[in-house]
Each structure stands twice: as structure tokens, then as C-alpha cells.
Amino acid sequence: MALNEAGFSIIDLPAAPADLLASYDDLPVDEYMGNGTRFKRFCQYRLSQDQDGGCSFELLPQRDYTTFVKFNPVAGGIRRRYEPVEADFTDLLRAGVQGFPLDPTEDWSINLHQNRSRASSATTAPLTPEGVHHDGHDYVMIGVLRRANVGGALTRLWKPGADEPFWSGTIEEGQAVLLDDRAIQHDVTDVESIDGGPANRDIFIAAFSRWSRKWYGDEHDAEALAGGSSGAAAG
């Protein structure tokens, strides 16, 4: 399904294999975001396509993750060191490739974030402590694989500068929202436990940028750490 006129769409994902779902059970705690309620792995790919619609994913050597303060005032402008993703997400990523208008004559970089957020009777899990935001890429895919005893976690989409979202709803298990990140801002309300017992929301975020504006390598890191602006956001 292509993006609609507002710049987003909600798609059904292919079934996630059991080993991929199980890989969420031992994610390390995210020391930078979530106040102890978020668990995370991270990796990066180079995507190449052919004119017949085929695509290949090159897993890139692991690097620290850096983003810009303008997109993430909570944890931008610093190096974030995460362990690499161990599961194979490429079948899920292909669903995003099919839904986005990616120019097949260019390669694309993909930042893949594998996140679990946990809540209980004593805690809620903040999903977007940075507030309403762009991620700074061309396109963003947010896929939900599990909502176990989860209340809250309402996805909201905003036009830049708006006082209220133009769309809000729950992304269910087995669905993903695809976003034109240049046109739309987003946030998600906190994860809450429905009955006071343990709750967790398992997602992946795939951020697509043209390879010419890739979020990978020494040049990108230097710009992000210096507080510069991303070329992807200006495009």
C-alpha cells in the first residue's frame, strides 16, 4: 500500500517467525532513553534495489548510534552504544520497501531499532520522551509485533506546528505505520499496564535515508555530535 495524500499508511506485516519474537526476551536495557523501561538492540543496512522490484540488504559493520539534538533533545548529540540486532528483520523491512516510494536508482541507508518497552502497576513506559518530533530521515516505518497486556501506546500524527494531531490510533500487533518523515511529525503515548501486571510492547523502527545523506560513518557522526542539521530533513 502506497502512502496516502497525508503522507502515511498502515500496512499488515508478514508473520514474524518465532525466533525473531523470542529475541525480544533478552534485549539489554537502553541506558539512554526510557528511564529503565526500554530494552534495545540496533543495526544498520545498505539497501540496493533493481528495476524489477528486487532488493538486497547489506548489514553494515556495527557503529555507535548518533542523532541530532534538533530531532532528539533527550539523547541527541551523543554517542549511544547498543548491541547489534541478532534476529533477521529483512522480510519485515521488505514490506516497508514496497510501501515507500523509494527511488530504485539510488541506494538507501536503514537504521533498524529493535525496542521493547515494559510497564507495570508501579511504572509506565515513555515511548517518545522527546515529544512530538521528526526522526530526521526520508521515511520511517514503525512496526508492532507484540502488545502484551498493554494499554495506552496511542500513535499520533501531526502536521508541523499544529496544535493537535490530525490522526491518532492504535497500531495493532502485526501492523506497521509508514511515514513520510519530512511531512509528518509523530509521537506515541506511554505504555500502561491494563491490569497492573507486567506489560510489554515489542516494536521495530526502520528509518530510511538516501545513501547520499546516509546516517552512517564518520562524517555523519561528526555532524550529529557537533549539533548540525541533517540533510535528509532539509530535502
Coordinates of C-alpha atoms in Angstrom, one line a residue:
M1 CA 0.0 0.0 0.0
A2 CA 1.4 3.4 -1.0
L3 CA 1.4 6.4 1.3
N4 CA -1.8 8.3 1.2
E5 CA -2.2 12.0 0.5
A6 CA -1.4 12.9 4.1
G7 CA 1.9 11.1 3.8
F8 CA 1.3 7.9 5.8
S9 CA -0.3 4.4 5.6
I10 CA -0.9 1.5 7.9
I11 CA 0.0 -1.9 6.5
D12 CA -0.2 -5.6 7.6
L13 CA 3.2 -7.2 8.2
P14 CA 4.2 -10.7 7.2
A15 CA 4.1 -13.1 10.1
A16 CA 7.2 -12.7 12.3
P17 CA 9.0 -16.0 12.9
A18 CA 9.1 -17.5 16.4
D19 CA 12.9 -16.9 16.8
L20 CA 12.5 -13.2 16.0
L21 CA 9.8 -12.8 18.6
A22 CA 11.9 -14.7 21.1
S23 CA 14.8 -12.4 20.5
Y24 CA 12.9 -9.6 22.3
D25 CA 13.1 -11.5 25.6
D26 CA 16.8 -10.8 26.2
L27 CA 17.3 -7.3 24.9
P28 CA 19.7 -5.2 27.0
V29 CA 18.4 -2.2 28.8
D30 CA 18.6 1.1 26.9
E31 CA 20.8 3.2 29.1
Y32 CA 20.0 6.5 27.2
M33 CA 16.2 6.5 26.8
G34 CA 13.1 5.3 28.7
N35 CA 14.3 5.6 32.3
G36 CA 14.9 1.8 32.7
T37 CA 11.7 0.8 30.9
R38 CA 13.2 0.4 27.4
F39 CA 15.3 -2.5 26.1
K40 CA 17.1 -2.3 22.8
R41 CA 19.3 -3.5 20.0
F42 CA 20.4 -1.6 16.9
C43 CA 21.9 -2.2 13.5
Q44 CA 22.3 -0.6 10.1
Y45 CA 21.8 -1.7 6.5
R46 CA 22.6 -0.5 3.0
L47 CA 19.6 -1.2 0.7
S48 CA 20.0 -1.8 -3.0
Q49 CA 17.2 -2.3 -5.5
D50 CA 16.8 -3.4 -9.1
Q51 CA 14.4 -2.2 -11.7
D52 CA 12.3 -5.4 -11.3
G53 CA 11.5 -4.7 -7.7
G54 CA 14.0 -6.9 -6.1
C55 CA 16.1 -5.7 -3.2
S56 CA 19.1 -6.7 -1.1
F57 CA 20.2 -5.7 2.3
E58 CA 23.9 -5.4 3.3
L59 CA 24.4 -5.5 7.0
L60 CA 26.9 -2.8 7.8
P61 CA 29.7 -3.0 10.4
Q62 CA 28.3 -2.0 13.8
R63 CA 28.8 1.6 14.9
D64 CA 27.5 3.7 17.7
Y65 CA 24.2 5.4 17.0
T66 CA 24.2 9.2 16.7
T67 CA 21.3 11.6 16.1
F68 CA 20.8 15.3 16.1
V69 CA 19.7 17.4 19.1
K70 CA 17.1 19.1 16.9
F71 CA 15.3 15.7 16.5
N72 CA 16.0 14.3 19.9
P73 CA 16.7 16.8 22.7
V74 CA 16.8 14.0 25.2
A75 CA 19.6 11.8 23.7
G76 CA 20.8 13.7 20.6
G77 CA 24.3 14.9 20.2
I78 CA 25.9 11.9 22.0
R79 CA 27.2 8.5 21.1
R80 CA 24.8 5.7 22.0
R81 CA 26.4 2.3 22.1
Y82 CA 24.0 -0.6 21.5
E83 CA 24.5 -4.3 21.0
P84 CA 23.7 -5.5 17.4
V85 CA 20.4 -6.9 16.4
E86 CA 20.6 -10.7 16.3
A87 CA 17.4 -11.6 14.5
D88 CA 16.7 -11.3 10.8
F89 CA 14.3 -8.5 10.1
T90 CA 14.7 -8.3 6.3
D91 CA 11.4 -9.9 5.4
L92 CA 9.7 -7.2 7.6
L93 CA 11.8 -4.5 6.0
R94 CA 10.7 -5.6 2.5
A95 CA 7.1 -4.6 3.4
G96 CA 8.4 -1.1 4.0
V97 CA 10.3 -1.0 0.8
Q98 CA 7.2 -2.0 -1.1
G99 CA 5.1 0.7 0.7
F100 CA 7.5 3.7 0.3
P101 CA 8.3 5.5 -2.9
L102 CA 12.0 4.7 -2.8
D103 CA 13.9 5.7 -5.9
P104 CA 15.4 2.4 -7.1
T105 CA 18.3 4.1 -8.9
E106 CA 19.7 5.1 -5.5
D107 CA 20.9 3.1 -2.6
W108 CA 19.4 3.7 0.8
S109 CA 20.6 3.5 4.4
I110 CA 18.4 1.9 7.0
N111 CA 18.7 2.4 10.8
L112 CA 16.9 -0.5 12.5
H113 CA 15.9 -0.2 16.1
Q114 CA 14.6 -3.2 18.0
N115 CA 12.8 -2.0 21.1
R116 CA 10.8 -3.5 24.0
S117 CA 9.0 -1.1 26.4
R118 CA 7.8 -2.5 29.8
A119 CA 5.2 -1.2 32.2
S120 CA 3.8 -2.5 35.5
S121 CA 1.5 -1.3 38.3
A122 CA 4.3 1.0 39.5
T123 CA 5.6 2.3 36.2
T124 CA 4.5 3.5 32.8
A125 CA 6.9 3.3 29.9
P126 CA 7.5 6.6 28.0
L127 CA 7.7 5.8 24.3
T128 CA 8.6 9.3 23.0
P129 CA 10.2 11.3 25.8
E130 CA 11.5 13.6 23.1
G131 CA 7.9 14.7 22.4
V132 CA 6.3 15.4 19.1
H133 CA 9.1 15.0 16.6
H134 CA 10.5 14.2 13.2
D135 CA 13.2 11.5 13.2
G136 CA 15.2 13.3 10.5
H137 CA 15.0 10.7 7.7
D138 CA 13.2 10.5 4.4
Y139 CA 10.8 7.7 5.5
V140 CA 10.1 5.9 8.8
M141 CA 8.5 2.5 9.4
I142 CA 7.2 1.6 12.9
G143 CA 6.1 -2.0 13.2
V144 CA 4.4 -3.5 16.2
L145 CA 5.0 -7.2 16.8
R146 CA 3.5 -7.7 20.3
R147 CA 1.2 -5.8 22.7
A148 CA 1.1 -7.9 25.9
N149 CA -1.3 -6.6 28.5
V150 CA -0.7 -3.1 27.0
G151 CA -2.9 -0.1 27.5
G152 CA -2.0 3.3 26.1
A153 CA 0.6 3.4 23.3
L154 CA -1.6 5.5 21.1
T155 CA 0.2 6.7 17.9
R156 CA -0.5 10.3 17.0
L157 CA 0.4 12.0 13.7
W158 CA 0.9 15.8 13.5
K159 CA 1.4 18.4 10.8
P160 CA 4.4 20.5 11.8
G161 CA 3.4 23.3 14.1
A162 CA -0.2 22.0 14.6
D163 CA -1.9 22.3 18.0
E164 CA -3.4 18.8 17.8
P165 CA -2.8 15.6 15.8
F166 CA -4.6 15.1 12.5
W167 CA -4.7 11.3 13.1
S168 CA -4.5 9.1 16.2
G169 CA -5.0 5.3 16.6
T170 CA -3.6 2.1 17.9
I171 CA -1.1 0.2 15.8
E172 CA -2.0 -3.4 16.5
E173 CA 0.1 -6.5 16.6
G174 CA 1.2 -7.4 13.1
Q175 CA 0.8 -3.9 11.7
A176 CA 3.1 -1.1 10.8
V177 CA 2.7 2.6 10.2
L178 CA 4.7 4.1 7.3
L179 CA 5.5 7.8 7.5
D180 CA 6.9 10.5 5.2
D181 CA 9.1 11.8 7.9
R182 CA 9.7 15.1 6.1
A183 CA 6.0 15.9 6.0
I184 CA 4.7 14.4 9.3
Q185 CA 5.7 14.6 13.0
H186 CA 4.7 11.8 15.4
D187 CA 4.6 10.8 19.0
V188 CA 3.2 7.8 21.0
T189 CA 1.5 8.0 24.4
D190 CA 3.1 6.0 27.3
V191 CA 2.7 2.2 27.6
E192 CA 0.4 1.4 30.6
S193 CA -0.4 -2.0 32.1
I194 CA -4.1 -2.9 31.6
D195 CA -4.5 -4.9 34.8
G196 CA -1.4 -3.8 36.9
G197 CA 0.6 -6.8 35.9
P198 CA 3.7 -6.9 33.7
A199 CA 3.1 -5.4 30.2
N200 CA 5.4 -5.1 27.2
R201 CA 5.2 -3.6 23.7
D202 CA 7.7 -5.0 21.2
I203 CA 8.4 -3.0 18.1
F204 CA 10.9 -2.2 15.4
I205 CA 11.6 1.2 13.8
A206 CA 13.2 1.3 10.4
A207 CA 14.4 4.7 9.3
F208 CA 15.2 5.1 5.6
S209 CA 17.6 7.8 4.2
R210 CA 19.1 8.2 0.7
W211 CA 22.6 6.8 0.7
S212 CA 23.9 10.3 -0.3
R213 CA 22.6 11.5 3.0
K214 CA 23.3 8.4 5.0
W215 CA 23.3 8.3 8.8
Y216 CA 26.4 6.2 8.8
G217 CA 30.1 6.9 9.0
D218 CA 32.5 9.4 10.5
E219 CA 31.1 12.4 8.5
H220 CA 27.6 11.8 9.8
D221 CA 28.7 11.2 13.4
A222 CA 30.8 14.4 13.4
E223 CA 27.9 16.5 12.2
A224 CA 25.4 15.0 14.7
L225 CA 27.8 15.3 17.6
A226 CA 28.5 18.9 16.6
G227 CA 24.8 19.7 16.7
G228 CA 24.5 20.3 12.9
S229 CA 21.3 19.8 10.9
S230 CA 20.6 16.7 8.8
G231 CA 20.5 17.0 5.0
A232 CA 17.7 14.4 5.0
A233 CA 15.4 16.7 6.9
A234 CA 16.0 19.6 4.6
G235 CA 15.3 17.6 1.4

